[in-house]
Coordinates of C-alpha atoms in Angstrom, one line a residue:
Chain O
M1 CA 36.4 22.2 -19.3
C2 CA 33.4 22.9 -17.1
L3 CA 31.2 24.3 -19.9
Y4 CA 32.1 21.3 -22.1
D5 CA 31.4 18.8 -19.3
T6 CA 28.1 20.4 -18.5
M7 CA 26.9 20.5 -22.1
Y8 CA 28.2 17.0 -22.6
Y9 CA 26.1 15.9 -19.6
F10 CA 22.9 17.2 -21.2
Y11 CA 23.8 16.7 -24.8
P12 CA 26.1 13.7 -25.0
E13 CA 25.0 13.1 -28.6
Q14 CA 26.7 16.4 -29.5
R15 CA 30.1 15.3 -28.2
N16 CA 31.8 15.3 -31.6
E17 CA 30.4 18.7 -32.4
F18 CA 31.7 20.1 -29.1
L19 CA 35.1 18.7 -29.8
V20 CA 35.3 20.4 -33.2
L21 CA 34.5 23.7 -31.6
A22 CA 35.6 25.9 -34.4
S23 CA 33.3 24.4 -37.0
T24 CA 30.3 24.2 -34.7
F25 CA 30.4 27.6 -33.1
L26 CA 26.8 28.4 -34.0
C27 CA 25.6 24.9 -33.1
C28 CA 27.2 25.1 -29.7
M29 CA 25.7 28.5 -29.1
K30 CA 22.3 27.1 -29.8
D31 CA 22.9 24.2 -27.4
Y32 CA 24.3 26.6 -24.9
E33 CA 21.1 28.6 -25.0
K34 CA 19.1 25.4 -24.6
F35 CA 21.2 24.5 -21.6
K36 CA 21.1 27.9 -20.1
Q37 CA 17.3 27.8 -20.4
L38 CA 17.3 24.5 -18.4
V39 CA 19.5 25.9 -15.7
L40 CA 17.6 29.2 -15.4
Q41 CA 14.0 28.0 -16.0
G42 CA 14.2 24.4 -14.8
A43 CA 12.8 25.5 -11.4
T44 CA 9.6 26.6 -13.0
L45 CA 9.5 23.9 -15.7
Y46 CA 10.0 20.8 -13.7
M47 CA 8.7 19.1 -10.5
P48 CA 11.2 20.1 -7.8
Q49 CA 13.7 17.6 -6.4
L50 CA 12.3 14.7 -8.4
S51 CA 14.1 12.9 -11.3
L52 CA 13.8 9.6 -13.0
D53 CA 16.3 7.0 -14.2
C54 CA 15.8 4.3 -16.8
V55 CA 17.4 0.9 -16.9
I56 CA 17.0 -0.2 -20.5
F57 CA 17.5 -4.0 -21.0
G58 CA 18.2 -5.7 -24.3
F59 CA 19.1 -9.4 -25.0
H60 CA 21.5 -10.4 -27.7
E61 CA 23.7 -13.5 -28.4
G62 CA 23.0 -15.0 -25.0
Q63 CA 23.8 -11.8 -23.2
L64 CA 21.5 -9.5 -21.2
K65 CA 22.6 -5.9 -21.9
V66 CA 22.0 -2.5 -20.5
L67 CA 22.1 0.8 -22.4
L68 CA 24.4 3.4 -20.7
L69 CA 25.4 7.0 -21.4
K70 CA 29.0 8.1 -21.0
M71 CA 29.7 10.8 -18.4
R72 CA 32.9 12.1 -19.9
N73 CA 35.8 13.4 -17.8
L74 CA 34.0 11.9 -14.7
Q75 CA 35.1 8.5 -15.9
E76 CA 31.6 7.4 -14.9
W77 CA 28.7 6.2 -17.0
A78 CA 25.1 6.9 -16.2
L79 CA 21.6 5.5 -16.7
P80 CA 19.5 7.6 -19.1
G81 CA 17.5 10.0 -16.9
G82 CA 15.8 13.3 -16.7
F83 CA 13.2 15.5 -15.0
I84 CA 9.4 15.6 -14.9
Y85 CA 7.4 18.6 -16.3
R86 CA 5.1 20.4 -13.8
Q87 CA 2.0 18.9 -15.3
E88 CA 3.3 15.5 -16.6
A89 CA 2.6 12.0 -15.3
L90 CA 5.8 10.0 -14.5
E91 CA 5.0 7.4 -17.2
V92 CA 4.7 10.1 -19.8
A93 CA 8.0 11.7 -18.7
A94 CA 9.8 8.3 -18.8
S95 CA 8.7 7.7 -22.4
R96 CA 9.6 11.2 -23.4
I97 CA 13.1 11.0 -21.8
L98 CA 13.8 7.6 -23.4
K99 CA 12.8 8.9 -26.7
E100 CA 14.8 12.1 -26.3
R101 CA 18.0 10.4 -25.1
T102 CA 18.0 7.1 -27.0
G103 CA 15.7 7.6 -29.9
L104 CA 13.6 4.6 -28.8
D105 CA 9.8 4.7 -28.9
N106 CA 6.8 2.6 -27.9
I107 CA 8.8 0.3 -25.6
F108 CA 7.8 -1.8 -22.5
L109 CA 8.4 0.5 -19.6
Q110 CA 7.6 0.0 -15.9
Q111 CA 8.3 2.0 -12.8
F112 CA 9.8 -0.4 -10.2
H113 CA 11.2 1.6 -7.2
I114 CA 11.8 5.1 -5.9
F115 CA 15.3 5.9 -4.6
S116 CA 15.3 8.3 -1.7
D117 CA 18.4 7.9 0.3
P118 CA 19.0 11.5 1.5
T119 CA 22.8 11.2 0.7
R120 CA 22.3 9.9 -2.9
S121 CA 22.7 13.3 -4.5
D122 CA 26.1 15.0 -4.1
T123 CA 25.1 18.7 -4.2
S124 CA 28.7 19.9 -4.3
K125 CA 29.3 17.9 -7.5
A126 CA 26.1 19.4 -8.9
I127 CA 27.3 22.9 -8.2
H128 CA 30.6 22.1 -9.8
H129 CA 29.1 20.6 -12.9
F130 CA 26.3 22.9 -13.6
S131 CA 28.2 26.2 -12.9
F132 CA 30.2 27.9 -15.6
A133 CA 31.1 31.3 -17.1
D134 CA 28.0 33.5 -16.8
L135 CA 25.9 31.0 -15.0
S136 CA 26.6 30.9 -11.3
I137 CA 25.0 28.1 -9.4
D138 CA 24.9 28.0 -5.6
S139 CA 23.5 25.7 -3.0
S140 CA 20.1 27.2 -3.3
H141 CA 19.8 26.4 -7.0
W142 CA 17.2 23.8 -8.0
L143 CA 19.9 21.6 -9.6
A144 CA 21.9 21.6 -6.3
Q145 CA 19.0 20.2 -4.2
R146 CA 18.5 16.7 -2.9
F147 CA 16.8 14.6 -5.7
I148 CA 14.6 11.6 -5.2
S149 CA 14.6 9.4 -8.3
V150 CA 12.0 7.1 -9.7
G151 CA 13.5 4.0 -11.3
F152 CA 11.9 2.7 -14.5
Y153 CA 13.0 -0.4 -16.4
A154 CA 12.5 -0.8 -20.1
L155 CA 12.7 -3.9 -22.3
V156 CA 13.6 -3.6 -25.9
D157 CA 14.1 -6.1 -28.7
F158 CA 17.8 -5.7 -29.3
T159 CA 17.5 -6.7 -33.0
R160 CA 15.1 -3.9 -33.7
V161 CA 17.3 -1.2 -32.2
T162 CA 19.5 0.5 -34.7
P163 CA 21.9 2.8 -32.8
Q164 CA 22.0 6.0 -34.8
A165 CA 25.7 6.5 -35.6
D166 CA 25.4 10.3 -35.7
E167 CA 23.5 10.6 -32.4
L168 CA 24.2 7.5 -30.3
T169 CA 27.6 6.3 -31.2
D170 CA 30.3 6.8 -28.6
T171 CA 27.8 8.3 -26.2
C172 CA 25.0 5.8 -25.8
Q173 CA 26.2 2.2 -25.7
W174 CA 25.1 -1.4 -24.8
Y175 CA 27.0 -3.1 -22.0
D176 CA 26.9 -6.7 -21.1
L177 CA 25.4 -7.1 -17.7
E178 CA 28.6 -9.0 -16.6
N179 CA 30.7 -6.1 -17.7
I180 CA 29.1 -2.9 -16.4
P181 CA 31.6 0.0 -16.0
P182 CA 31.6 2.2 -12.8
L183 CA 28.3 4.2 -12.7
M184 CA 27.7 7.6 -11.3
M185 CA 25.8 8.2 -8.0
D186 CA 23.6 5.3 -7.0
H187 CA 23.0 4.1 -10.5
R188 CA 24.6 0.7 -9.9
H189 CA 22.2 0.2 -7.1
I190 CA 19.3 1.2 -9.3
L191 CA 20.5 -1.2 -12.0
D192 CA 20.7 -4.1 -9.4
K193 CA 17.3 -3.3 -8.1
A194 CA 15.9 -3.3 -11.7
L195 CA 17.4 -6.7 -12.3
E196 CA 16.0 -8.1 -9.0
T197 CA 12.6 -6.8 -10.2
L198 CA 13.0 -8.5 -13.5
R199 CA 13.7 -11.8 -11.8
I200 CA 10.5 -11.5 -9.7
Q201 CA 8.4 -10.3 -12.5
L202 CA 9.5 -12.9 -15.0
N203 CA 6.2 -14.7 -14.4
Y204 CA 4.0 -11.6 -14.3
Q205 CA 5.2 -9.3 -17.1
P206 CA 5.7 -10.0 -20.8
I207 CA 9.5 -10.0 -20.2
G208 CA 10.3 -12.8 -22.6
M209 CA 8.2 -11.3 -25.4
S210 CA 9.7 -7.9 -25.0
L211 CA 13.3 -9.0 -25.0
M212 CA 13.3 -11.8 -27.6
P213 CA 13.2 -11.2 -31.4
E214 CA 10.1 -12.2 -33.3
Q215 CA 11.4 -15.8 -33.8
F216 CA 13.8 -17.8 -31.6
T217 CA 14.8 -21.3 -30.8
M218 CA 14.1 -23.0 -27.5
P219 CA 17.8 -22.9 -26.4
E220 CA 17.8 -19.1 -27.0
L221 CA 14.7 -18.6 -24.8
Q222 CA 16.2 -20.8 -22.1
K223 CA 19.4 -18.7 -22.2
L224 CA 17.3 -15.6 -21.5
Y225 CA 15.7 -17.2 -18.5
E226 CA 19.0 -18.5 -17.3
T227 CA 20.6 -15.0 -17.7
I228 CA 17.9 -13.2 -15.8
L229 CA 17.6 -15.8 -13.1
G230 CA 21.4 -16.3 -12.8
V231 CA 21.1 -20.1 -12.8
T232 CA 21.5 -23.0 -15.2
L233 CA 18.3 -24.8 -16.0
D234 CA 17.7 -28.3 -17.1
R235 CA 16.9 -28.3 -20.8
R236 CA 14.1 -30.9 -20.8
N237 CA 12.5 -29.5 -17.7
F238 CA 12.6 -25.9 -19.1
Q239 CA 11.0 -27.0 -22.4
R240 CA 8.3 -29.0 -20.7
K241 CA 7.4 -26.1 -18.4
I242 CA 7.4 -23.3 -20.9
L243 CA 5.4 -25.3 -23.4
G244 CA 3.0 -26.2 -20.6
Y245 CA 2.0 -22.5 -20.4
H246 CA 0.7 -22.6 -24.0
I247 CA 2.2 -19.2 -24.7
L248 CA 4.5 -20.3 -27.6
K249 CA 3.6 -21.0 -31.2
R250 CA 5.9 -23.3 -33.1
R251 CA 6.7 -21.9 -36.6
E252 CA 6.5 -23.9 -39.8
V253 CA 10.2 -23.3 -40.6
R254 CA 13.3 -24.3 -38.7
R255 CA 16.4 -22.4 -38.0
T256 CA 18.9 -23.2 -40.9
G257 CA 22.6 -22.7 -41.3
V258 CA 23.5 -23.9 -37.8
A259 CA 26.0 -26.6 -37.0
H260 CA 23.7 -29.1 -35.3
K261 CA 20.3 -30.5 -36.3
S262 CA 18.1 -27.6 -37.4
P263 CA 16.1 -26.5 -34.3
Y264 CA 12.5 -25.5 -34.3
L265 CA 11.7 -21.8 -34.3
Y266 CA 9.1 -20.4 -31.9
S267 CA 7.2 -17.1 -31.4
F268 CA 5.2 -15.9 -28.5
D269 CA 1.4 -16.1 -28.8
E270 CA 0.7 -12.6 -27.7
K271 CA -2.9 -13.1 -26.8
Q272 CA -2.3 -16.3 -24.8
Y273 CA 0.8 -14.8 -23.2
Q274 CA -1.1 -11.7 -21.9
Q275 CA -3.9 -13.9 -20.6
A276 CA -1.5 -16.3 -18.9
L277 CA 0.3 -13.4 -17.3
Q278 CA -3.0 -12.0 -16.1
D279 CA -3.9 -15.3 -14.5
G280 CA -0.4 -15.8 -13.1
L281 CA 1.7 -18.4 -14.8
H282 CA 2.1 -20.3 -11.5
K283 CA -1.5 -20.9 -10.5
W284 CA -2.4 -21.9 -6.9
Chain L
M1 CA -16.6 25.0 10.6
C2 CA -13.5 25.4 8.6
L3 CA -11.1 25.6 11.5
Y4 CA -12.7 22.6 13.0
D5 CA -12.5 20.6 9.8
T6 CA -8.9 21.5 9.3
M7 CA -7.8 20.6 12.8
Y8 CA -9.8 17.5 12.6
Y9 CA -8.0 16.6 9.4
F10 CA -4.7 16.8 11.1
Y11 CA -5.7 15.7 14.6
P12 CA -8.6 13.3 14.2
E13 CA -7.8 11.8 17.5
Q14 CA -8.7 15.1 19.2
R15 CA -12.2 15.1 17.8
N16 CA -13.9 14.8 21.1
E17 CA -11.7 17.5 22.6
F18 CA -12.5 19.9 19.8
L19 CA -16.2 19.2 20.3
V20 CA -16.0 20.2 24.0
L21 CA -14.4 23.5 23.2
A22 CA -15.1 25.2 26.5
S23 CA -13.2 22.6 28.5
T24 CA -10.3 22.2 26.1
F25 CA -9.6 25.8 25.1
L26 CA -5.9 25.5 26.1
C27 CA -5.5 22.1 24.4
C28 CA -7.1 23.4 21.2
M29 CA -4.8 26.4 21.2
K30 CA -1.8 24.2 21.5
D31 CA -3.0 22.0 18.6
Y32 CA -3.9 25.1 16.6
E33 CA -0.3 26.3 17.1
K34 CA 0.9 22.9 15.9
F35 CA -1.3 23.1 12.9
K36 CA -0.3 26.7 12.1
Q37 CA 3.3 25.6 12.2
L38 CA 2.6 22.9 9.6
V39 CA 0.8 25.3 7.3
L40 CA 3.4 28.1 7.7
Q41 CA 6.6 26.0 8.0
G42 CA 5.7 22.9 6.0
A43 CA 7.4 24.4 2.9
T44 CA 10.7 24.4 4.6
L45 CA 10.2 21.3 6.6
Y46 CA 9.0 18.9 3.9
M47 CA 10.0 17.7 0.5
P48 CA 7.9 19.7 -1.9
Q49 CA 4.9 18.2 -3.8
L50 CA 5.6 14.7 -2.5
S51 CA 3.5 12.8 -0.1
L52 CA 3.0 9.2 0.8
D53 CA -0.1 7.0 1.5
C54 CA -0.2 3.7 3.4
V55 CA -2.5 0.8 2.7
I56 CA -2.5 -1.2 6.0
F57 CA -3.7 -4.7 5.6
G58 CA -4.8 -7.0 8.4
F59 CA -6.5 -10.4 8.3
H60 CA -9.2 -11.5 10.8
E61 CA -11.9 -14.2 10.8
G62 CA -11.4 -14.9 7.2
Q63 CA -11.6 -11.3 6.1
L64 CA -8.8 -9.1 4.6
K65 CA -9.1 -5.7 6.2
V66 CA -7.8 -2.2 5.6
L67 CA -7.2 0.5 8.2
L68 CA -8.8 3.8 7.3
L69 CA -9.0 7.3 8.7
K70 CA -12.3 9.2 8.7
M71 CA -12.3 12.5 6.9
R72 CA -15.2 14.1 8.7
N73 CA -17.6 16.4 7.0
L74 CA -16.2 15.3 3.6
Q75 CA -18.1 12.0 4.1
E76 CA -14.9 10.5 2.7
W77 CA -12.4 8.2 4.3
A78 CA -8.7 8.2 3.7
L79 CA -5.6 6.1 3.8
P80 CA -3.2 7.2 6.5
G81 CA -0.6 9.4 4.8
G82 CA 1.7 12.3 5.3
F83 CA 4.8 14.3 4.2
I84 CA 8.5 13.5 4.0
Y85 CA 11.0 15.6 5.9
R86 CA 13.7 17.4 3.9
Q87 CA 16.4 14.9 4.9
E88 CA 14.4 11.8 5.4
A89 CA 14.3 8.5 3.4
L90 CA 10.9 7.5 2.2
E91 CA 10.9 4.2 4.2
V92 CA 11.7 6.2 7.4
A93 CA 9.0 8.6 6.7
A94 CA 6.5 5.8 6.1
S95 CA 7.4 4.1 9.4
R96 CA 7.1 7.5 11.2
I97 CA 3.8 8.4 9.7
L98 CA 2.3 4.9 10.5
K99 CA 3.5 5.2 14.0
E100 CA 2.2 8.8 14.4
R101 CA -1.2 8.1 12.8
T102 CA -2.0 4.6 14.0
G103 CA 0.3 3.8 16.9
L104 CA 1.7 0.8 15.0
D105 CA 5.4 0.1 15.1
N106 CA 7.9 -2.3 13.5
I107 CA 5.6 -3.6 10.8
F108 CA 6.2 -5.1 7.4
L109 CA 6.2 -2.1 5.0
Q110 CA 6.9 -1.9 1.3
Q111 CA 6.7 0.9 -1.3
F112 CA 4.8 -0.5 -4.2
H113 CA 3.9 2.3 -6.7
I114 CA 4.1 6.1 -7.2
F115 CA 0.9 7.8 -8.2
S116 CA 1.5 10.8 -10.4
D117 CA -1.6 11.6 -12.4
P118 CA -1.4 15.4 -12.7
T119 CA -5.1 15.7 -11.9
R120 CA -5.0 13.6 -8.7
S121 CA -4.7 16.6 -6.3
D122 CA -7.7 18.9 -6.3
T123 CA -5.9 22.2 -5.4
S124 CA -9.2 24.1 -4.9
K125 CA -10.3 21.6 -2.2
A126 CA -6.9 22.0 -0.5
I127 CA -7.3 25.8 -0.5
H128 CA -10.7 25.4 1.1
H129 CA -9.6 22.9 3.7
F130 CA -6.4 24.5 4.8
S131 CA -7.5 28.1 4.9
F132 CA -9.1 29.6 8.0
A133 CA -9.3 32.7 10.1
D134 CA -5.9 34.2 10.3
L135 CA -4.2 31.7 7.9
S136 CA -4.9 32.6 4.4
I137 CA -3.9 30.0 1.8
D138 CA -3.8 30.8 -1.9
S139 CA -2.9 28.8 -5.0
S140 CA 0.8 29.5 -4.4
H141 CA 0.8 27.8 -1.0
W142 CA 2.8 24.6 -0.7
L143 CA -0.3 22.6 0.4
A144 CA -2.2 23.8 -2.7
Q145 CA 0.3 22.4 -5.2
R146 CA 0.2 19.2 -7.3
F147 CA 1.3 16.3 -5.1
I148 CA 2.8 13.1 -6.3
S149 CA 2.2 10.3 -3.8
V150 CA 4.3 7.2 -3.0
G151 CA 2.2 4.2 -2.1
F152 CA 3.3 1.9 0.7
Y153 CA 1.6 -1.2 1.8
A154 CA 1.9 -2.6 5.3
L155 CA 1.0 -6.0 6.7
V156 CA 0.1 -6.4 10.3
D157 CA -1.0 -9.3 12.5
F158 CA -4.5 -8.2 13.3
T159 CA -4.6 -10.0 16.7
R160 CA -1.6 -8.0 17.9
V161 CA -3.2 -4.7 17.1
T162 CA -5.0 -3.2 20.0
P163 CA -6.7 0.0 18.8
Q164 CA -6.2 2.6 21.5
A165 CA -9.6 3.8 22.5
D166 CA -8.5 7.2 23.5
E167 CA -6.6 7.9 20.3
L168 CA -7.9 5.7 17.5
T169 CA -11.5 5.0 18.3
D170 CA -13.9 6.6 15.9
T171 CA -11.1 8.0 13.8
C172 CA -9.0 5.0 12.7
Q173 CA -10.9 1.9 11.8
W174 CA -10.6 -1.5 10.1
Y175 CA -12.8 -2.1 7.1
D176 CA -13.4 -5.4 5.4
L177 CA -12.0 -5.3 1.9
E178 CA -15.5 -6.1 0.5
N179 CA -17.0 -3.2 2.3
I180 CA -14.7 -0.2 1.8
P181 CA -16.5 3.2 2.1
P182 CA -16.0 6.0 -0.5
L183 CA -12.3 7.2 -0.2
M184 CA -11.0 10.7 -0.9
M185 CA -8.9 11.6 -4.0
D186 CA -7.4 8.5 -5.8
H187 CA -7.2 6.5 -2.6
R188 CA -9.4 3.8 -3.9
H189 CA -7.1 3.4 -6.9
I190 CA -4.1 3.2 -4.5
L191 CA -5.8 0.6 -2.5
D192 CA -6.7 -1.5 -5.6
K193 CA -3.1 -1.2 -6.8
A194 CA -1.8 -2.4 -3.4
L195 CA -4.0 -5.4 -3.5
E196 CA -2.8 -6.2 -7.0
T197 CA 0.7 -6.0 -5.7
L198 CA -0.1 -8.3 -2.8
R199 CA -1.4 -10.9 -5.3
I200 CA 1.7 -10.8 -7.3
Q201 CA 4.1 -10.7 -4.3
L202 CA 2.4 -13.6 -2.5
N203 CA 5.2 -15.8 -3.6
Y204 CA 8.0 -13.3 -3.0
Q205 CA 7.3 -11.5 0.2
P206 CA 6.5 -12.9 3.7
I207 CA 2.9 -12.0 3.2
G208 CA 1.4 -15.0 5.0
M209 CA 3.8 -14.7 7.9
S210 CA 3.0 -11.0 8.4
L211 CA -0.7 -11.3 8.2
M212 CA -1.4 -14.6 10.1
P213 CA -1.2 -14.9 13.9
E214 CA 1.6 -17.0 15.5
Q215 CA -0.4 -20.2 15.2
F216 CA -3.1 -21.1 12.7
T217 CA -4.9 -24.0 11.1
M218 CA -4.5 -25.0 7.5
P219 CA -8.1 -23.9 6.6
E220 CA -7.3 -20.4 8.0
L221 CA -4.2 -20.1 5.9
Q222 CA -6.0 -21.3 2.8
K223 CA -8.7 -18.7 3.5
L224 CA -6.0 -15.9 3.5
Y225 CA -4.7 -17.1 0.1
E226 CA -8.2 -17.4 -1.3
T227 CA -9.0 -13.9 -0.1
I228 CA -5.9 -12.3 -1.5
L229 CA -6.1 -14.2 -4.8
G230 CA -9.9 -13.8 -5.0
V231 CA -10.4 -17.4 -5.9
T232 CA -11.6 -20.7 -4.3
L233 CA -8.8 -23.2 -4.0
D234 CA -8.9 -27.0 -3.7
R235 CA -8.3 -28.0 -0.1
R236 CA -6.0 -31.0 -0.8
N237 CA -4.1 -29.3 -3.6
F238 CA -3.5 -26.2 -1.4
Q239 CA -2.2 -28.3 1.5
R240 CA 0.1 -30.4 -0.7
K241 CA 1.6 -27.3 -2.3
I242 CA 2.1 -25.2 0.8
L243 CA 3.6 -28.2 2.8
G244 CA 5.8 -28.9 -0.2
Y245 CA 7.6 -25.5 0.3
H246 CA 8.7 -26.7 3.8
I247 CA 8.0 -23.2 5.3
L248 CA 5.5 -24.5 7.9
K249 CA 6.1 -26.1 11.3
R250 CA 3.3 -28.4 12.6
R251 CA 2.8 -27.7 16.3
E252 CA 2.5 -30.3 19.0
V253 CA -1.0 -29.1 20.0
R254 CA -4.2 -29.1 18.0
R255 CA -6.9 -26.4 18.0
T256 CA -9.4 -27.3 20.6
G257 CA -13.0 -26.2 21.3
V258 CA -14.1 -26.3 17.6
A259 CA -17.1 -28.1 16.3
H260 CA -15.3 -30.6 14.0
K261 CA -12.3 -32.8 14.5
S262 CA -9.5 -30.8 16.2
P263 CA -7.4 -29.5 13.4
Y264 CA -3.6 -29.3 13.5
L265 CA -2.0 -25.9 14.3
Y266 CA 0.9 -24.6 12.2
S267 CA 3.4 -21.8 12.5
F268 CA 5.7 -20.4 9.8
D269 CA 9.3 -21.4 10.0
E270 CA 10.7 -18.0 9.6
K271 CA 14.2 -19.0 8.5
Q272 CA 13.0 -21.5 6.0
Y273 CA 10.3 -19.0 4.8
Q274 CA 12.8 -16.2 4.2
Q275 CA 15.1 -18.6 2.3
A276 CA 12.3 -20.0 0.2
L277 CA 11.2 -16.5 -0.7
Q278 CA 14.7 -15.5 -1.6
D279 CA 14.9 -18.5 -4.0
G280 CA 11.4 -17.9 -5.3
L281 CA 8.8 -20.4 -4.2
H282 CA 8.1 -21.3 -7.8
K283 CA 11.5 -22.5 -9.0
W284 CA 12.2 -22.9 -12.7

């Protein structure tokens, strides 16, 4: 199963194809060639011993969610990640990797920490997972080195993300923050650090605007703040403070079809929001 | 002058020794061997294509200051920086480099950004500066590669720093933030980014405690906040807010020997400060 695992690792979206080996022989051969190229030419293509991992946050029905890839057989999930081309800036690499692995484009993306514990990469695992058949990988191989990883976090409007059934289903999946499965390597630590950054940057980055849909009610926005901060907030106090920043526009229409009194709908005033963030929401 | 420049680059503290060549022949030979070892063995000793740069802030007499090293002949100054050993965490490397290059130990140190513009390293300059006599360096040499640099900022209590005349004088010097000389490569950008981080983290990191002396007056603390934020603050408003956080202890004694009414002296209450930072000074 080593070939399968390895190809799955790099091409999780082809899982179903791999499983139906007979009918996808040609397809697999093409992917195998692609993988072989990575193993053999990665050392000249990519920056050595440097990778990046992306924590992609979404918010839906009162839940903060994270997009994960399944590492089959390992029973472990992983953050979407990859390598940096020899002449590529990290931000460009992060955008490219997100696009390649999730189909998402033009999203809010920030580097937040670099993870460099010398024991974070398990080189023996790498040798096991990347070796197969006619590709022998030993401890001197570029994939079997210590890797330092740059953590990026991304914020997406969950409602605008349409997981592509043919590419993402079964392989790329949202998990509620409260229900994250075991993650490979130090990915849980990377996720926790991203969340900590989100808490701190709530007043300095357009986090609300990036995660909320175009229109939302005040209780929905409060729920986002409560989820990120991990606390319960007083309704009236929250409303007073958030309206005091002058970053919200109240819409003409109200939310209809809900059980209680129709609540007002709000949108972020992008220009005011960016200006407020630049000044710092909490002025001295 | 190429040998001199190069040795000066790595051993700025030995400048005077280098200049009196006759009397320090043995010393220079020893340093040359050390340098030669770096050039020849660096590729096996250090993580490839990765460096780190430190922005060291101090605060004195109402001025925010930055510690810089002189790059002689180049007419450019530089942030203290260096390389990361093959099995070293970045934080350990940053502490080691700061200790080696400035003599400072046990200081507040935070990674804040990774600088990865592919054009930031000028490889032709590196080839010029690291080549001499019997050490030929070409474009394939490890020092002539693209380097990605991790930025750290450090906060020190200026009054506790005693520049060692024999090691640091003339080579390692504080500069007022308002009067920074031209810096090499993208070091000015790194410095600006560190300052931006300081502004944002003022409410989340023990920045005041790390930069201020043990005891200080309220106007002195206000000046620090004003300098970091780049604004003028209302005296009464500042005092009300900062006292409202319950992170300061008023001392029994007052500052004496000043022209005006003796002002109260304050210290940070370290335990309360750390707790307040953990909660976030600006609660929702």
